[in-house]
Amino acid sequence: MHGQRPIVASPAPHLLPGDTIPCMFWNGVRIRADKILLREKEFGIWKSVTWREAGQVAREIGMGLAALGFAPGDTASILANTVKEWLFADLGVLGAGGVSSGIYPTDAAAQVEYLVNDSSSSFLFVEDDEQLDKALEVRSRMPGVRTIIVFDMEGLRDLDDPQVISLDRLREIGREFDMKHPGFWEERLIARRPEDLAILIYTSGTTGKPKGAMLSHANVIAAVRGYADYMPQGEDDERMAFLPMCHVGERVMGCYFSMLTGTRMNFVENPDTVPENVREIAPTIFAAVPRIWEKFYSTVTIKVAEATPLERWAYEKAIAIGTRVSELRLAGRRPSAGLALLHGLARFLVLTNVRKLIGIHRAHYLITGAAPISPELVRWYLALGVEMRELWGQTECSCMTTVMPAGRIKPGTVGRAPDWADVKVSPEGELMIRGPHVFMGYLNQPEKTAETVRDGWLYTGDVGEIDAEGFVKITDRMKDIIITAGGKNITPSEWENQLKFSPYITDAVVIGDRRPYLTCLVMIDHENVEKFAQDNAIPFSSYASLCRSEPVQELIQREIEKVNAKFARVEQIKKFRLIEQKLTAEDEELTPTMKLKRKLVNEKYKELIESMYR
């Protein structure tokens, strides 16, 4: 199957061999065959897909592409939500010797046009009629696209367009081509070398056009093999797939890492069903962005507030005991026998039930990344009895460079660099990365590449420091540091993280660069604030009227005052405004990982910001 190319030896028995993504995957098809690769919920029932079945689908897709003229080195784009077909298309493209590029399902038609053209995609996979409409709207301006392949043809049965075919039809073409060309698939599997481009991941375009980060097979393989030493998982573990597949976290650390280790992937129904699905799946390894962890904390906080006095007392006592034990362990000390006994009772009577409420009762550990998280939130999960390991990285370094060591959690830091990567601080305070996982550069943007990678070091744009034990602390983004009119340097993310710990606040942007004082734009947690209004008989008719309600304004003011008390006077928030539009991933103000885009928010809400300085 692998021709003359030797299979790279696996560093551990349960890890798949292979020096490229398709070779690694196909070794999994051969070795794991009838074991479950993934599950997806369809019409309320969880359905399993084995490695053999997934391999057959990927092979048919890859051979179908080859039959239609897709050559090694060609690029195909995928425009869809997080569904199993996304992964099958990705593996089919890579298996055919191609380059796979993802497009966020929330992107507008104009963005699809730019990404398809910039990547020189000759084939475009789309999920359904909604995504197909975007492609057809700009089709005349995407001359390089030969064929558009649709995953779900519901609503498109009568479509008669020679450029559009269904995924089922592509697979039929692939099966026919495969029968006539024995050995062709095996040749394509080894058509690409480890140093060749494998995937394109486009980074945020808030400061200009999106940049296509080029990750080679070697970059990805080095990263996922490196993760295995620090985040152990195997064939008995379950993970969830719910973040966008074109995001580096879900693509590399989620799917490719799970394939390497044999961990079963569970594709959720949609982003709104994550809280329900996590309780059904009870993943043993759970990776998510801070927004998810904040939401779980808010859910528990509100549930406790609604509980009986006895239940509230039990929770407060149990979480206090959990906090005492976790603080001792953070300090490297063991709890006394008496405290250990109390902790066992607290876990049995209360804390395990809290973990079950949010679906983390089977988790060996939790992973957080993609954005800063409050150290207090990490401590809360530790008090519940689950380690939360924060990691740090970015698209340009294949997702991760530092990770919190097991049993050595240090809240407020993002862990240490593994032995296969280097991290250091520049004279200006910028964190720099070096290692085999650092990307090839930005597609079609050599000047941006030269700015980002110098003398083999990736300049991350993050400001930070490294302590004597090698733990890295991120203080902020270089471009986000605020210098007030009085010359005081402020790191807004520290303040924002504290505020997002409130169950009534989803996100916040601190403003104050070259200003006399700090102000803040706040995005409320709709569900929790709405419940607060209902419980207190506060009238409202819409999201905007809820935000304008005086009791709601006072509620947020109290939350801000709690955080203000932790900062010096010059660092305190003097005024705030609520964003009166309910934002979703479809809105330009939010990134795909649900973070507010600071620069865009400053521009779009300029008048609202100015009202706080008049």
Coordinates of C-alpha atoms in Angstrom, one line a residue:
M1 CA 0.0 0.0 0.0
H2 CA 2.8 2.4 0.9
G3 CA 5.0 1.7 -2.1
Q4 CA 8.7 2.4 -1.5
R5 CA 8.2 4.9 1.3
P6 CA 8.9 3.5 4.8
I7 CA 6.2 3.9 7.4
V8 CA 7.3 6.2 10.2
A9 CA 7.7 4.2 13.4
S10 CA 5.1 4.9 16.0
P11 CA 6.5 6.3 19.3
A12 CA 3.8 4.4 21.3
P13 CA 2.0 1.2 20.5
H14 CA -1.5 2.8 20.3
L15 CA -0.4 5.6 18.1
L16 CA -0.8 5.2 14.3
P17 CA 2.3 5.2 12.1
G18 CA 2.5 7.5 9.1
D19 CA 4.4 10.6 8.1
T20 CA 1.5 12.3 6.3
I21 CA -2.1 12.7 7.3
P22 CA -3.5 10.3 4.6
C23 CA -0.9 7.6 5.4
M24 CA -1.7 7.9 9.1
F25 CA -5.4 7.7 8.4
W26 CA -5.1 4.8 6.1
N27 CA -3.0 2.9 8.6
G28 CA -5.8 3.4 11.0
V29 CA -8.3 1.9 8.5
R30 CA -6.0 -1.1 8.1
I31 CA -5.2 -1.6 11.8
R32 CA -8.5 -0.5 13.5
A33 CA -10.9 -1.6 10.7
D34 CA -14.1 -2.4 12.6
K35 CA -13.5 -0.2 15.6
I36 CA -15.6 3.0 15.9
L37 CA -14.0 6.1 14.5
L38 CA -16.9 8.5 15.1
R39 CA -20.6 8.9 16.1
E40 CA -23.1 11.4 14.9
K41 CA -26.7 12.0 16.1
E42 CA -29.3 11.7 13.3
F43 CA -33.0 12.1 14.1
G44 CA -32.4 11.6 17.8
I45 CA -30.3 8.4 17.4
W46 CA -26.6 8.2 17.8
K47 CA -25.1 6.3 14.8
S48 CA -21.6 4.9 14.6
V49 CA -19.1 4.9 11.7
T50 CA -16.2 2.4 11.8
W51 CA -12.7 3.1 10.5
R52 CA -13.4 0.8 7.6
E53 CA -16.6 2.6 6.6
A54 CA -15.0 6.0 6.9
G55 CA -12.0 4.8 4.8
Q56 CA -14.4 3.6 2.1
V57 CA -16.2 6.9 1.9
A58 CA -12.9 8.9 1.9
R59 CA -11.6 6.6 -0.9
E60 CA -14.7 7.0 -3.0
I61 CA -14.5 10.8 -2.6
G62 CA -10.8 10.9 -3.4
M63 CA -11.2 8.7 -6.5
G64 CA -14.2 10.7 -7.6
L65 CA -12.2 13.9 -7.5
A66 CA -9.3 12.2 -9.4
A67 CA -11.8 11.0 -12.1
L68 CA -12.9 14.6 -12.5
G69 CA -9.3 15.8 -13.0
F70 CA -8.2 16.6 -9.5
A71 CA -4.4 16.3 -9.5
P72 CA -1.8 16.0 -6.6
G73 CA -1.2 19.5 -5.2
D74 CA -4.6 20.8 -6.3
T75 CA -6.8 22.5 -3.7
A76 CA -10.5 21.9 -2.7
S77 CA -12.5 24.0 -0.3
I78 CA -15.1 22.8 2.2
L79 CA -18.0 25.1 3.2
A80 CA -20.0 23.3 5.9
N81 CA -20.9 23.0 9.6
T82 CA -19.2 20.4 11.8
V83 CA -20.7 17.2 10.3
K84 CA -19.1 13.9 9.5
E85 CA -19.1 14.6 5.8
W86 CA -16.7 17.5 6.4
L87 CA -14.2 15.1 7.7
F88 CA -14.8 12.5 5.0
A89 CA -14.3 15.2 2.3
D90 CA -11.2 16.4 4.0
L91 CA -9.7 12.9 4.1
G92 CA -10.8 12.3 0.5
V93 CA -9.0 15.4 -0.7
L94 CA -5.9 14.7 1.3
G95 CA -5.9 11.0 0.2
A96 CA -6.1 12.1 -3.4
G97 CA -2.9 14.1 -2.9
G98 CA -4.6 17.4 -2.6
V99 CA -4.7 20.4 -0.3
S100 CA -7.8 20.9 1.9
S101 CA -9.0 24.4 2.8
G102 CA -12.0 25.1 5.1
I103 CA -14.5 28.0 4.9
Y104 CA -16.6 29.0 7.9
P105 CA -20.3 28.2 7.4
T106 CA -21.1 31.7 8.7
D107 CA -19.1 33.4 5.9
A108 CA -20.9 35.6 3.4
A109 CA -20.9 35.0 -0.3
A110 CA -18.2 37.6 -0.9
Q111 CA -15.9 35.9 1.7
V112 CA -16.5 32.6 0.0
E113 CA -15.5 34.1 -3.3
Y114 CA -12.3 35.5 -1.8
L115 CA -11.3 32.3 0.0
V116 CA -12.0 30.1 -3.0
N117 CA -10.0 32.3 -5.4
D118 CA -7.1 33.0 -3.0
S119 CA -6.7 29.2 -2.4
S120 CA -7.0 28.5 -6.1
S121 CA -9.6 25.8 -5.3
S122 CA -10.7 23.8 -8.3
F123 CA -13.5 21.9 -6.3
L124 CA -15.9 23.2 -3.7
F125 CA -17.8 21.1 -1.2
V126 CA -20.9 22.7 0.3
E127 CA -23.2 21.4 3.0
D128 CA -26.7 22.1 1.7
D129 CA -28.9 24.5 -0.3
E130 CA -28.1 27.4 2.0
Q131 CA -24.4 27.1 1.4
L132 CA -24.9 26.3 -2.2
D133 CA -26.8 29.6 -2.7
K134 CA -23.7 31.5 -1.5
A135 CA -21.5 29.7 -4.0
L136 CA -23.9 30.2 -6.9
E137 CA -24.3 33.9 -6.1
V138 CA -20.6 34.4 -6.8
R139 CA -20.0 31.5 -9.2
S140 CA -19.2 33.8 -12.2
R141 CA -16.4 35.4 -10.2
M142 CA -14.8 32.0 -9.2
P143 CA -13.6 30.8 -12.6
G144 CA -11.2 28.2 -11.2
V145 CA -14.0 26.1 -9.7
R146 CA -14.8 23.1 -11.9
T147 CA -17.4 21.3 -9.8
I148 CA -19.5 22.1 -6.7
I149 CA -20.3 19.0 -4.5
V150 CA -23.3 19.1 -2.2
F151 CA -23.5 16.9 1.0
D152 CA -27.2 17.2 1.7
M153 CA -29.5 17.4 -1.4
E154 CA -32.7 17.9 0.5
G155 CA -34.6 20.7 -1.2
L156 CA -32.4 20.4 -4.3
R157 CA -34.0 17.3 -5.9
D158 CA -35.0 19.2 -9.0
L159 CA -31.7 21.0 -9.4
D160 CA -30.4 20.7 -12.9
D161 CA -27.0 22.3 -13.1
P162 CA -24.1 20.7 -14.9
Q163 CA -21.5 22.2 -12.5
V164 CA -23.3 20.9 -9.3
I165 CA -23.4 17.3 -8.2
S166 CA -24.3 15.5 -5.0
L167 CA -21.8 13.8 -2.7
D168 CA -23.5 10.5 -3.5
R169 CA -22.9 11.0 -7.2
L170 CA -19.2 11.9 -6.6
R171 CA -18.9 8.7 -4.6
E172 CA -20.5 6.7 -7.5
I173 CA -18.0 8.2 -9.9
G174 CA -15.2 7.3 -7.5
R175 CA -16.3 3.7 -7.2
E176 CA -16.4 3.3 -11.0
F177 CA -13.0 4.9 -11.4
D178 CA -11.6 2.7 -8.7
M179 CA -12.7 -0.5 -10.4
K180 CA -11.0 0.6 -13.7
H181 CA -7.8 1.8 -12.1
P182 CA -6.5 -0.8 -9.5
G183 CA -3.6 0.5 -7.4
F184 CA -4.4 4.2 -8.3
W185 CA -5.6 5.1 -4.7
E186 CA -2.5 3.6 -3.2
E187 CA -0.3 5.7 -5.5
R188 CA -2.2 8.8 -4.5
L189 CA -1.9 8.1 -0.8
I190 CA 1.9 8.6 -1.1
A191 CA 1.9 11.3 -3.7
R192 CA 2.7 14.0 -1.2
R193 CA 5.8 14.3 0.9
P194 CA 5.8 15.3 4.6
E195 CA 7.2 18.7 3.7
D196 CA 4.4 19.4 1.2
L197 CA 1.4 21.6 1.9
A198 CA -1.5 19.7 3.5
I199 CA -4.1 22.1 4.8
L200 CA -4.9 25.8 4.6
I201 CA -6.5 27.5 7.6
Y202 CA -7.5 31.1 7.1
T203 CA -7.0 33.4 10.1
S204 CA -9.2 36.3 11.0
G205 CA -9.5 39.1 8.6
T206 CA -10.4 41.9 11.0
T207 CA -7.2 43.9 10.1
G208 CA -7.4 43.2 6.3
K209 CA -8.0 40.2 4.1
P210 CA -7.8 36.8 5.8
K211 CA -4.5 35.1 5.6
G212 CA -4.2 31.5 4.5
A213 CA -1.8 29.8 7.0
M214 CA -0.1 26.9 5.2
L215 CA 0.4 23.8 7.4
S216 CA 2.4 21.0 5.9
H217 CA 1.9 17.3 6.6
A218 CA 5.1 17.4 8.7
N219 CA 3.7 20.4 10.8
V220 CA 0.5 18.5 11.6
I221 CA 2.1 15.2 12.3
A222 CA 4.7 16.8 14.6
A223 CA 2.0 18.6 16.5
V224 CA -0.3 15.6 17.0
R225 CA 2.5 13.3 18.0
G226 CA 3.7 15.9 20.4
Y227 CA 0.3 16.3 22.0
A228 CA 0.3 12.5 22.8
D229 CA 3.1 12.9 25.4
Y230 CA 1.3 15.6 27.3
M231 CA -2.5 14.9 26.8
P232 CA -2.8 11.2 26.9
Q233 CA -5.9 9.6 25.4
G234 CA -6.7 6.3 23.7
E235 CA -9.3 4.0 22.1
D236 CA -11.4 3.9 25.3
D237 CA -11.8 7.7 25.3
E238 CA -14.6 9.9 24.0
R239 CA -14.4 13.4 22.6
M240 CA -16.8 15.9 21.2
A241 CA -16.6 17.6 17.9
F242 CA -18.5 20.8 17.9
L243 CA -16.2 23.8 17.1
P244 CA -15.9 24.8 13.4
M245 CA -13.9 22.2 11.5
C246 CA -12.0 24.9 9.7
H247 CA -10.6 26.1 13.0
V248 CA -7.2 24.8 13.9
G249 CA -8.4 23.5 17.3
E250 CA -11.1 21.2 16.0
R251 CA -9.2 20.2 12.9
V252 CA -5.8 19.4 14.3
M253 CA -6.2 18.9 18.0
G254 CA -9.7 17.5 17.7
C255 CA -10.0 15.3 14.6
Y256 CA -6.4 14.5 13.6
F257 CA -5.2 13.9 17.2
S258 CA -8.2 11.7 17.8
M259 CA -7.4 9.7 14.7
L260 CA -3.8 9.3 15.8
T261 CA -4.8 7.9 19.2
G262 CA -8.0 6.1 18.3
T263 CA -10.2 8.3 20.4
R264 CA -13.9 8.2 19.4
M265 CA -15.2 11.5 18.1
N266 CA -18.9 12.5 18.7
F267 CA -20.3 15.1 16.3
V268 CA -23.0 17.2 18.1
E269 CA -26.3 18.0 16.4
N270 CA -25.6 21.7 16.2
P271 CA -23.9 24.4 18.4
D272 CA -27.1 25.0 20.3
T273 CA -27.4 21.4 21.5
V274 CA -23.9 21.3 23.0
P275 CA -25.1 21.4 26.7
E276 CA -27.6 18.6 26.0
N277 CA -25.2 16.5 23.9
V278 CA -22.4 16.8 26.5
R279 CA -24.6 15.2 29.1
E280 CA -25.5 12.4 26.7
I281 CA -21.9 11.7 25.6
A282 CA -20.1 12.4 28.9
P283 CA -16.8 12.8 27.2
T284 CA -13.7 11.5 28.9
I285 CA -11.6 14.2 27.3
F286 CA -13.3 17.6 26.8
A287 CA -11.7 20.5 24.9
A288 CA -13.5 23.7 24.5
V289 CA -13.1 27.5 24.4
P290 CA -13.5 29.7 27.5
R291 CA -17.0 30.7 26.4
I292 CA -18.2 27.1 27.0
W293 CA -16.6 26.8 30.4
E294 CA -18.0 30.2 31.4
K295 CA -21.5 29.1 30.3
F296 CA -21.3 25.9 32.3
Y297 CA -20.2 27.9 35.4
S298 CA -23.1 30.3 34.8
T299 CA -25.6 27.4 34.6
V300 CA -24.5 26.0 37.9
T301 CA -24.5 29.4 39.6
I302 CA -28.1 30.1 38.5
K303 CA -29.2 26.6 39.5
V304 CA -27.7 27.1 42.9
A305 CA -29.5 30.4 43.3
E306 CA -32.8 28.7 42.5
A307 CA -32.1 25.8 44.9
T308 CA -33.6 25.3 48.4
P309 CA -31.7 26.8 51.4
L310 CA -30.4 23.3 52.4
E311 CA -29.2 22.7 48.8
R312 CA -27.4 26.0 48.7
W313 CA -25.8 25.4 52.1
A314 CA -24.6 21.9 50.9
Y315 CA -23.1 23.3 47.7
E316 CA -21.3 26.2 49.4
K317 CA -19.8 23.8 52.0
A318 CA -18.8 21.2 49.4
I319 CA -17.3 23.7 47.0
A320 CA -15.4 25.3 50.0
I321 CA -14.0 21.9 50.9
G322 CA -13.1 21.2 47.2
T323 CA -11.4 24.6 47.1
R324 CA -9.3 23.9 50.2
V325 CA -8.2 20.5 48.8
S326 CA -7.4 21.9 45.3
E327 CA -5.4 24.8 46.8
L328 CA -3.3 22.4 48.8
R329 CA -2.6 20.3 45.7
L330 CA -1.7 23.4 43.7
A331 CA 0.9 24.1 46.4
G332 CA 2.2 20.6 46.1
R333 CA 0.8 19.5 49.5
R334 CA -1.5 16.6 50.5
P335 CA -4.7 17.2 52.4
S336 CA -4.9 15.8 56.0
A337 CA -6.7 12.6 56.6
G338 CA -9.7 14.5 58.1
L339 CA -9.9 16.9 55.1
A340 CA -9.6 14.0 52.7
L341 CA -12.5 12.3 54.4
L342 CA -14.6 15.4 54.2
H343 CA -13.7 15.8 50.6
G344 CA -14.8 12.3 49.8
L345 CA -18.2 13.0 51.4
A346 CA -18.4 16.3 49.5
R347 CA -17.7 14.6 46.2
F348 CA -20.2 11.8 46.9
L349 CA -23.0 14.0 48.1
V350 CA -22.7 17.2 46.0
L351 CA -19.7 17.7 43.7
T352 CA -20.2 14.6 41.5
N353 CA -23.8 15.7 40.9
V354 CA -22.7 19.1 39.9
R355 CA -20.3 17.5 37.4
K356 CA -23.1 15.4 36.1
L357 CA -25.3 18.5 35.6
I358 CA -22.8 19.8 33.0
G359 CA -21.7 16.4 31.7
I360 CA -18.1 16.3 32.9
H361 CA -18.4 13.6 35.4
R362 CA -16.4 11.1 33.3
A363 CA -13.7 13.6 32.2
H364 CA -10.1 12.7 33.0
Y365 CA -9.2 16.3 32.4
L366 CA -10.6 19.4 30.6
I367 CA -8.7 21.4 28.0
T368 CA -9.2 25.2 27.4
G369 CA -7.6 27.3 24.8
A370 CA -8.1 29.8 21.9
A371 CA -8.7 32.7 24.3
P372 CA -7.7 33.8 27.8
I373 CA -9.6 32.3 30.7
S374 CA -10.1 33.6 34.3
P375 CA -7.8 31.8 36.8
E376 CA -10.7 31.8 39.2
L377 CA -12.7 29.7 36.7
V378 CA -9.8 27.2 36.5
R379 CA -9.8 27.0 40.3
W380 CA -13.6 26.4 40.3
Y381 CA -13.3 23.4 38.1
L382 CA -10.4 22.1 40.2
A383 CA -12.6 22.5 43.2
L384 CA -15.2 20.3 41.4
G385 CA -12.5 17.7 41.2
V386 CA -11.5 17.9 37.5
E387 CA -8.2 19.2 36.2
M388 CA -8.4 22.0 33.7
R389 CA -5.3 22.2 31.5
E390 CA -4.9 25.5 29.7
L391 CA -2.9 25.4 26.5
W392 CA -1.6 28.2 24.2
G393 CA -0.8 28.4 20.6
Q394 CA -2.2 29.7 17.4
T395 CA -3.0 28.6 13.8
E396 CA 0.6 29.3 12.7
C397 CA 2.0 26.7 15.1
S398 CA -0.5 24.0 14.3
C399 CA -2.7 24.9 17.3
M400 CA -0.6 24.3 20.5
T401 CA 2.9 25.1 21.8
T402 CA 2.5 25.2 25.6
V403 CA 0.3 23.0 27.8
M404 CA -0.3 22.6 31.5
P405 CA 1.4 19.5 32.8
A406 CA -0.7 16.8 34.5
G407 CA -0.8 17.2 38.2
R408 CA 1.0 20.5 38.1
I409 CA -1.7 23.1 37.4
K410 CA -0.7 26.7 37.7
P411 CA -3.7 29.0 37.2
G412 CA -2.9 32.3 35.5
T413 CA -0.4 30.6 33.2
V414 CA -0.8 28.5 30.0
G415 CA 1.7 25.8 31.0
R416 CA 5.1 25.0 29.7
A417 CA 6.6 24.3 26.3
P418 CA 7.1 20.6 25.5
D419 CA 10.7 19.4 24.9
W420 CA 10.2 19.5 21.1
A421 CA 9.4 23.2 21.0
D422 CA 11.1 26.4 22.2
V423 CA 9.5 29.5 23.6
K424 CA 11.3 32.8 24.5
V425 CA 10.5 36.4 25.1
S426 CA 11.8 39.1 22.7
P427 CA 13.3 42.4 24.1
E428 CA 9.9 44.0 23.4
G429 CA 8.1 41.4 25.5
E430 CA 6.7 39.5 22.6
L431 CA 6.5 35.7 22.9
M432 CA 8.3 33.7 20.1
I433 CA 8.0 30.1 19.1
R434 CA 10.3 27.7 17.3
G435 CA 9.7 24.0 16.5
P436 CA 8.7 21.5 13.8
H437 CA 5.1 22.5 14.1
V438 CA 5.6 26.1 13.0
F439 CA 3.8 26.7 9.7
M440 CA 5.2 27.2 6.2
G441 CA 4.0 30.8 5.9
Y442 CA 1.0 32.7 4.5
L443 CA -0.3 31.7 1.1
N444 CA 0.3 34.4 -1.5
Q445 CA 1.6 36.9 1.2
P446 CA 5.4 36.6 1.4
E447 CA 5.7 40.0 3.1
K448 CA 3.3 39.0 5.9
T449 CA 5.3 35.7 6.3
A450 CA 8.5 37.7 6.6
E451 CA 7.0 39.9 9.3
T452 CA 5.8 36.8 11.3
V453 CA 8.7 34.4 10.9
R454 CA 12.2 35.7 11.4
D455 CA 15.4 33.7 11.8
G456 CA 13.3 30.6 12.3
W457 CA 11.2 32.1 15.1
L458 CA 7.5 32.7 14.9
Y459 CA 6.6 36.1 16.4
T460 CA 3.2 35.4 18.0
G461 CA 1.9 38.9 18.7
D462 CA 1.3 37.9 22.3
V463 CA 2.9 39.7 25.2
G464 CA 4.0 37.5 28.0
E465 CA 6.6 36.3 30.4
I466 CA 8.2 33.0 31.4
D467 CA 8.8 32.2 35.1
A468 CA 11.7 30.3 36.7
E469 CA 9.9 27.0 36.2
G470 CA 9.3 27.6 32.6
F471 CA 5.6 28.4 32.9
V472 CA 4.4 30.9 30.4
K473 CA 2.0 33.7 31.3
I474 CA 0.2 35.6 28.6
T475 CA -0.5 39.2 29.6
D476 CA -2.2 40.4 26.4
R477 CA -1.9 40.9 22.6
M478 CA 0.8 43.4 21.5
K479 CA -1.8 45.4 19.6
D480 CA -4.4 45.4 22.4
I481 CA -2.4 47.0 25.2
I482 CA -4.1 50.2 26.3
I483 CA -2.0 53.3 27.1
T484 CA -4.2 55.8 28.9
A485 CA -3.9 59.6 28.4
G486 CA -2.0 59.6 31.7
G487 CA 0.6 57.2 30.3
K488 CA -0.5 54.1 32.3
N489 CA -0.2 50.8 30.5
I490 CA -3.3 48.6 30.9
T491 CA -3.7 45.0 29.8
P492 CA -7.5 44.8 29.0
S493 CA -7.7 41.0 28.8
E494 CA -7.0 40.7 32.6
W495 CA -9.9 42.9 33.4
E496 CA -12.2 41.3 30.8
N497 CA -11.5 37.8 32.1
Q498 CA -12.5 38.8 35.6
L499 CA -15.8 40.3 34.3
K500 CA -16.7 37.3 32.2
F501 CA -16.6 35.2 35.4
S502 CA -20.0 36.8 36.1
P503 CA -23.0 34.6 35.2
Y504 CA -24.7 37.7 33.8
I505 CA -21.9 38.7 31.4
T506 CA -20.9 36.8 28.2
D507 CA -18.2 39.1 26.9
A508 CA -16.7 42.5 27.4
V509 CA -14.3 44.9 25.6
V510 CA -12.4 47.4 27.7
I511 CA -11.7 50.8 26.0
G512 CA -9.3 53.6 27.0
D513 CA -6.4 53.9 24.7
R514 CA -5.3 57.5 24.7
R515 CA -8.4 58.3 26.8
P516 CA -8.6 59.9 30.3
Y517 CA -10.2 56.8 31.9
L518 CA -11.3 53.3 31.1
T519 CA -14.8 52.3 29.9
C520 CA -16.3 49.1 28.8
L521 CA -18.8 47.6 26.3
V522 CA -20.6 44.6 27.7
M523 CA -22.5 41.7 26.1
I524 CA -24.9 40.3 28.6
D525 CA -25.7 36.6 29.0
H526 CA -29.2 36.6 27.5
E527 CA -30.6 33.5 29.2
N528 CA -29.4 34.4 32.7
V529 CA -30.3 38.1 32.5
E530 CA -33.7 37.3 31.1
K531 CA -34.3 34.9 34.0
F532 CA -33.2 37.6 36.4
A533 CA -35.8 40.0 34.9
Q534 CA -38.5 37.4 35.1
D535 CA -37.7 36.5 38.7
N536 CA -37.8 40.1 39.7
A537 CA -41.0 41.1 37.6
I538 CA -39.0 43.4 35.4
P539 CA -40.9 44.2 32.2
F540 CA -39.2 43.9 28.8
S541 CA -40.4 43.2 25.3
S542 CA -37.1 42.6 23.4
Y543 CA -33.4 42.0 23.8
A544 CA -32.8 45.7 23.4
S545 CA -35.4 46.7 26.0
L546 CA -33.9 44.1 28.4
C547 CA -30.6 45.8 28.1
R548 CA -32.1 49.3 28.6
S549 CA -34.0 48.2 31.7
E550 CA -32.8 50.2 34.8
P551 CA -32.6 47.1 37.1
V552 CA -30.5 45.3 34.5
Q553 CA -28.2 48.3 34.2
E554 CA -27.9 48.2 38.0
L555 CA -27.2 44.5 38.0
I556 CA -24.3 44.9 35.5
Q557 CA -23.0 47.9 37.5
R558 CA -22.8 45.8 40.6
E559 CA -20.9 43.1 38.6
I560 CA -18.4 45.8 37.4
E561 CA -18.0 47.2 40.9
K562 CA -17.0 43.7 42.2
V563 CA -14.2 43.6 39.6
N564 CA -13.2 47.2 40.1
A565 CA -12.5 46.4 43.7
K566 CA -9.6 44.2 42.6
F567 CA -7.8 46.9 40.6
A568 CA -6.1 50.2 41.3
R569 CA -8.1 53.3 40.8
V570 CA -6.4 54.2 37.5
E571 CA -7.4 50.7 36.2
Q572 CA -11.0 50.8 37.2
I573 CA -13.9 51.1 34.8
K574 CA -15.7 54.4 35.1
K575 CA -18.6 53.9 32.7
F576 CA -20.1 51.1 30.7
R577 CA -22.6 50.5 27.9
L578 CA -24.5 47.3 26.9
I579 CA -24.4 46.1 23.3
E580 CA -28.1 46.0 22.6
Q581 CA -28.0 43.6 19.7
K582 CA -27.9 39.9 20.5
L583 CA -24.8 38.7 18.7
T584 CA -24.3 35.2 17.2
A585 CA -21.6 33.5 15.2
E586 CA -23.3 34.9 12.1
D587 CA -22.5 38.5 13.2
E588 CA -19.2 40.1 12.1
E589 CA -18.4 41.3 15.6
L590 CA -17.8 37.7 16.8
T591 CA -15.0 35.3 15.8
P592 CA -15.9 31.7 15.0
T593 CA -14.8 30.8 18.6
M594 CA -17.3 33.4 19.9
K595 CA -14.8 36.2 21.0
L596 CA -15.6 39.8 20.4
K597 CA -13.3 41.3 17.8
R598 CA -11.8 44.3 19.6
K599 CA -10.9 46.4 16.6
L600 CA -14.2 45.9 14.8
V601 CA -16.2 46.6 18.0
N602 CA -14.3 49.8 18.5
E603 CA -15.2 50.9 15.0
K604 CA -18.8 49.7 14.8
Y605 CA -19.8 51.1 18.2
K606 CA -17.8 54.3 17.9
E607 CA -20.8 56.5 18.8
L608 CA -21.7 54.4 21.8
I609 CA -18.1 54.6 23.0
E610 CA -17.9 58.4 22.5
S611 CA -21.0 58.8 24.6
M612 CA -19.0 57.5 27.6
Y613 CA -16.4 60.3 27.2
R614 CA -18.7 63.3 26.6

